[in-house]
Coordinates of C-alpha atoms and ligand atoms in Angstrom, one line a residue:
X90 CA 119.4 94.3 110.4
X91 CA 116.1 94.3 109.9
X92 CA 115.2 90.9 111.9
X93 CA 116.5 90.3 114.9
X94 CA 118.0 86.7 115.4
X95 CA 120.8 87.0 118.8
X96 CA 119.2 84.2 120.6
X97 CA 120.4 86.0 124.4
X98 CA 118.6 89.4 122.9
X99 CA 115.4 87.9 122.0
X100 CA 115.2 85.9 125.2
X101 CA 115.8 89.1 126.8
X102 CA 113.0 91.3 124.8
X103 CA 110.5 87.8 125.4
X104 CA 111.0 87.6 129.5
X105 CA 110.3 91.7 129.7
X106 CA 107.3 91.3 127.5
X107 CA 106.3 87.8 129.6
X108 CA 107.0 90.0 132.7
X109 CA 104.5 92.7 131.7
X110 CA 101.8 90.2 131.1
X111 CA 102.0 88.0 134.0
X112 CA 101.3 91.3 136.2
X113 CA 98.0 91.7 134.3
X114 CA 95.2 91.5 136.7
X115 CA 92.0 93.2 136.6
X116 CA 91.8 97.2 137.5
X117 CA 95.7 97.3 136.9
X118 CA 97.1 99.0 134.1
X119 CA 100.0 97.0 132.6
X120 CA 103.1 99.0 131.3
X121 CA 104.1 97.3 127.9
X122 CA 108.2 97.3 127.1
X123 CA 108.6 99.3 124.1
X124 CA 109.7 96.9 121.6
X125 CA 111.9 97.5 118.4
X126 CA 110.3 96.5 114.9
X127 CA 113.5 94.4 114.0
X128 CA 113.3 92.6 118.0
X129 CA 109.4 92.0 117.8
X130 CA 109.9 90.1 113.7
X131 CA 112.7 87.9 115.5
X132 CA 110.3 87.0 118.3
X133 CA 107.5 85.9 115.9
X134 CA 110.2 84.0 113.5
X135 CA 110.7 82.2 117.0
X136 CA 107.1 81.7 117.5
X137 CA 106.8 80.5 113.5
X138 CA 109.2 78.0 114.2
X139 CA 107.5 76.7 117.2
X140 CA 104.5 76.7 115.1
X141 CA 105.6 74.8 112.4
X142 CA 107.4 72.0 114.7
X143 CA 104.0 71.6 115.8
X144 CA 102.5 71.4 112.1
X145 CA 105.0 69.3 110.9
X146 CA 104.3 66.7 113.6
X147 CA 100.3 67.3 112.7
X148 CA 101.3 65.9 108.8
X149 CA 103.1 63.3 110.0
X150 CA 100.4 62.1 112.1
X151 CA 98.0 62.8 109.6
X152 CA 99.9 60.6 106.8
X153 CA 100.4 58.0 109.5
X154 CA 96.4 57.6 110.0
X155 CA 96.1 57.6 106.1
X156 CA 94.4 60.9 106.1
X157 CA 94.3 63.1 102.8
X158 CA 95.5 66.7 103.4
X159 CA 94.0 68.8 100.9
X160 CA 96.2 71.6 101.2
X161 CA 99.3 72.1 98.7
X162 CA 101.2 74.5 96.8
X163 CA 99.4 76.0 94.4
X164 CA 96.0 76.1 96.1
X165 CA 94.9 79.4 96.9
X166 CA 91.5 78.7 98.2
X167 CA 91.8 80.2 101.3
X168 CA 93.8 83.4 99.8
X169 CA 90.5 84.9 99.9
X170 CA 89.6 84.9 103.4
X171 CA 90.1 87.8 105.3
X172 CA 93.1 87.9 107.3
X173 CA 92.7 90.0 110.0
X174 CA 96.7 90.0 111.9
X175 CA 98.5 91.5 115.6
X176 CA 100.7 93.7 114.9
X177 CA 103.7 91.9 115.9
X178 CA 102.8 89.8 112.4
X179 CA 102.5 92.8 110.1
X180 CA 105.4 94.4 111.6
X181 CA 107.3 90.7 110.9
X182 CA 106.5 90.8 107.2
X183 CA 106.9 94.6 107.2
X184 CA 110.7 93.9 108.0
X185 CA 110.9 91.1 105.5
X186 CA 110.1 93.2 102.8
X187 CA 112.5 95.7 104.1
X188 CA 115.7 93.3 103.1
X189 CA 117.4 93.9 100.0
X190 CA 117.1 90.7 99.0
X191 CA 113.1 90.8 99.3
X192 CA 112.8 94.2 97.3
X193 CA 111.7 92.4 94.2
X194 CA 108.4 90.8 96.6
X195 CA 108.0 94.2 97.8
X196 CA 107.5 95.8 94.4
X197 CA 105.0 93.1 93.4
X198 CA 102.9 94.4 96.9
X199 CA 102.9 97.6 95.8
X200 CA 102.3 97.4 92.5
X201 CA 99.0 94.6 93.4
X202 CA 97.7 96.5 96.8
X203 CA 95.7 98.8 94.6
X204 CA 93.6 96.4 93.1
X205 CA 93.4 94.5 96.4
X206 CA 92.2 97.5 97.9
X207 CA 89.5 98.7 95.4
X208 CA 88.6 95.2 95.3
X209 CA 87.7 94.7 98.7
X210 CA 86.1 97.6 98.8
X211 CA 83.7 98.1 102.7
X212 CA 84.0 94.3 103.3
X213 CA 86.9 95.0 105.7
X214 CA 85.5 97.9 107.3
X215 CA 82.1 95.5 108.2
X216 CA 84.8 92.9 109.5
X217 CA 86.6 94.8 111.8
X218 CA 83.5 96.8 113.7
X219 CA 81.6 93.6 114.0
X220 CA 81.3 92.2 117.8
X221 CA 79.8 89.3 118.0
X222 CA 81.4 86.0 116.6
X223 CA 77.6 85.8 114.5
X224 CA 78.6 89.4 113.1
X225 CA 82.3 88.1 112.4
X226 CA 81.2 84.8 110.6
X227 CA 78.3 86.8 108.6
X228 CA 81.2 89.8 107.5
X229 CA 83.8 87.1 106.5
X230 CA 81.6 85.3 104.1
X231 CA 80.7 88.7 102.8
X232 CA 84.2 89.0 102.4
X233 CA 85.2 85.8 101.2
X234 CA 82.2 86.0 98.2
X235 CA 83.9 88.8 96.7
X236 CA 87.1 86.6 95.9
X237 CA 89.8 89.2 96.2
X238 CA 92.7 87.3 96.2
X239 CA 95.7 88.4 99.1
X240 CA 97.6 91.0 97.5
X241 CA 100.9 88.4 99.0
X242 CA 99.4 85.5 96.7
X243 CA 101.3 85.6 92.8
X244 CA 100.4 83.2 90.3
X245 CA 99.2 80.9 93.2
X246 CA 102.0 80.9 95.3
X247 CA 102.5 83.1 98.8
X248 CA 105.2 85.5 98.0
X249 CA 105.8 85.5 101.7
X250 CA 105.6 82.3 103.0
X251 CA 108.5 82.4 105.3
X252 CA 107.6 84.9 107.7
X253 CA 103.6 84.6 107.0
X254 CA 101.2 85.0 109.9
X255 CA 100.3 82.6 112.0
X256 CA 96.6 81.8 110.8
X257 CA 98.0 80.8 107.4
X258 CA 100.4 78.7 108.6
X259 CA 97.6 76.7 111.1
X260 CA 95.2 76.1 107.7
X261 CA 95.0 72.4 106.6
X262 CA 91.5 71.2 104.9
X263 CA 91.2 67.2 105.3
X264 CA 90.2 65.5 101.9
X265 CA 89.0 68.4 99.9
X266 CA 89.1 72.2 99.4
X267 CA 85.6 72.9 98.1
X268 CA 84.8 74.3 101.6
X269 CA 87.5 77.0 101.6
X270 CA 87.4 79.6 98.6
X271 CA 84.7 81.8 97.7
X272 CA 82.2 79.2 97.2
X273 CA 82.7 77.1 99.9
X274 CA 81.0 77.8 103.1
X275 CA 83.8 78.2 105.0
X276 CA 83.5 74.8 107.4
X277 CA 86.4 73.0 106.6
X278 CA 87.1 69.7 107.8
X279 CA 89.7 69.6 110.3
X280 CA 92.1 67.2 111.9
X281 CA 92.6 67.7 115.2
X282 CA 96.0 68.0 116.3
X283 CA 96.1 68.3 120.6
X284 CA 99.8 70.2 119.8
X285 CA 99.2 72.6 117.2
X286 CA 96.5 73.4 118.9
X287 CA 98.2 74.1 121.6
X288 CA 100.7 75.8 120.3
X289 CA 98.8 78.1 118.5
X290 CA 96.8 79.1 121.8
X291 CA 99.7 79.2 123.7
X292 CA 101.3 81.9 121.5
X293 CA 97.9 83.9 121.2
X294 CA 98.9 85.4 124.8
X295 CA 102.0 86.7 123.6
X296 CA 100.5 88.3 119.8
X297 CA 98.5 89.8 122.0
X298 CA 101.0 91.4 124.1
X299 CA 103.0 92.3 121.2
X300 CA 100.0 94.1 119.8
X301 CA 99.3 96.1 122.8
X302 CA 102.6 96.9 123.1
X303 CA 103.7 97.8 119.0
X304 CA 100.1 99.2 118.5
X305 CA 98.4 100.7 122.2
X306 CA 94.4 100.0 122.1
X307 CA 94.7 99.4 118.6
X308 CA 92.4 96.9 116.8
X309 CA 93.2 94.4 114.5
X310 CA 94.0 94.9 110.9
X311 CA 93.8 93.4 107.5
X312 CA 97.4 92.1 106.7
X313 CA 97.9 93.8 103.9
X314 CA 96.5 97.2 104.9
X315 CA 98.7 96.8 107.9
X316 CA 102.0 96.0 106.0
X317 CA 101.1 98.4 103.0
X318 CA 100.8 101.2 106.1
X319 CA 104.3 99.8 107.7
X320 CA 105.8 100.2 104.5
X321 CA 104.0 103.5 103.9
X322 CA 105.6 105.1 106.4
X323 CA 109.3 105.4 105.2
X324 CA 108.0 106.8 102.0
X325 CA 107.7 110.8 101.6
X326 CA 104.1 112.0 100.4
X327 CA 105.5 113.4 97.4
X328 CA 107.9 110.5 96.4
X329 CA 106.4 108.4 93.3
X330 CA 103.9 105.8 94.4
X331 CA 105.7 102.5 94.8
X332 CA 102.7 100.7 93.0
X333 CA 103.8 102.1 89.9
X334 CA 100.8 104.4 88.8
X335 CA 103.3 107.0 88.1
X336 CA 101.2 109.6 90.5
X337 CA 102.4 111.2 93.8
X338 CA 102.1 108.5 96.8
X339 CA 100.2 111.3 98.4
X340 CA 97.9 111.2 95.7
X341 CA 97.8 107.0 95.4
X342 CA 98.3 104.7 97.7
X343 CA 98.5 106.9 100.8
X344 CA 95.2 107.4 100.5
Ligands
ZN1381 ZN1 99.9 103.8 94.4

């Protein structure tokens, strides 16, 4: 049982973890709960949910004021942009991918991380040591220009949708996409929607906590790299590569 979904146990895990942060003060070092992999995937399906209560509200809102939402299946435009993810969401699709009936999905990862990888090349790298939000905005355009489409996207469509991370479930583009792939300059028009909002700040305290507490003083990471890693670890070094190559995984991906 890869996910957890007893209501009474994830309330339980939630409150320790809520607990924990709530003593956070400066010059006091907060003791995380160790959390399970299967308990921290049910507690962001819970948050997901929230989420998209939220979002659905935000399209009904938006239809109601005759806004055009330019978002829809089949646009990829913002597949490109670096998605940079807690822990706690990685770990969520991690566990996803574990279920039998997902193994098809997790094939198609491996077999496309490679090229994700190579393709991508330093831009991550740059993204993930800069500082400043200038350094941040200046890395993800550098990112975005090379048009390396999420290793999760096939033929257009998110092979993961259902437990996806937060960021991609907040994305809407009013009236047109032109501003969101690799071309675009990455200011999207936005309608702005007082409870998705909130919701999505709201639950930014408790990523975080799941972070620090899955991953201690750990930074953020690329959502594939960080599922691809997950993955990684169940598989012995000298097992085939799951991508397919036909080489050791040692040898491959591993690397
Ligand atoms: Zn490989």
């Amino acid at each position: 049982m890869p996910i957890t979904e007893d209501p009474e146990r994830l309330a339980r895990v939630a409150g320790e973890l809520g607990a924990a942060v709530r003593e956070a003060r400066p010059g006091v070092r907060v003791r995380l709960p160790v959390i399970q992999p299967a308990d921290a995937a049910g507690l962001v399906m819970v948050l997901h949910a929230q989420l998209d209560e939220a979002i659905e509200e935000r399209s009904r809102e938006a239809a109601a004021d005759g806004l055009h939402i330019a978002c829809s299946a089949g646009c990829s435009s913002c597949c490109v942009s670096p998605l940079l993810v807690t822990e706690g969401e990685a770990v969520t699709v991690a566990e996803w991918l574990k279920l039998d009936a997902n193994k098809a999905i997790r094939q198609q990862f491996f077999a496309a991380y490679p090229a994700w990888k190579r393709g991508i090349g330093d831009s991550a790298a740059a993204l993930e040591r800069a500082r400043t939000d200038e350094e941040r905005r200046e890395a993800a355009m550098l990112f975005k220009r090379r048009a390396v489409m999420c290793a999760f996207n096939r033929d257009g469509l998110c092979t993961i949708y259902a437990p996806r991370p937060a960021r991609c479930r907040r994305a809407l583009a009013l009236d047109t996409n032109a501003a969101c792939g690799p071309d675009g300059d990455g200011v999207v028009k936005y309608f702005e929607h007082p409870r998705t909002e909130m919701t999505f700040e709201e639950q930014e305290t408790m990523r975080a906590a799941l972070h620090h507490a899955l991953k201690p003083n750990g930074d953020l990471e690329m959502l594939c790299s960080a599922v691809q890693r997950l993955l990684g670890a169940s598989i012995s070094r000298n097992e085939p590569c799951p991508c397919g190559s036909g080489q050791k995984y040692k040898k491959c991906c591993a690397v």
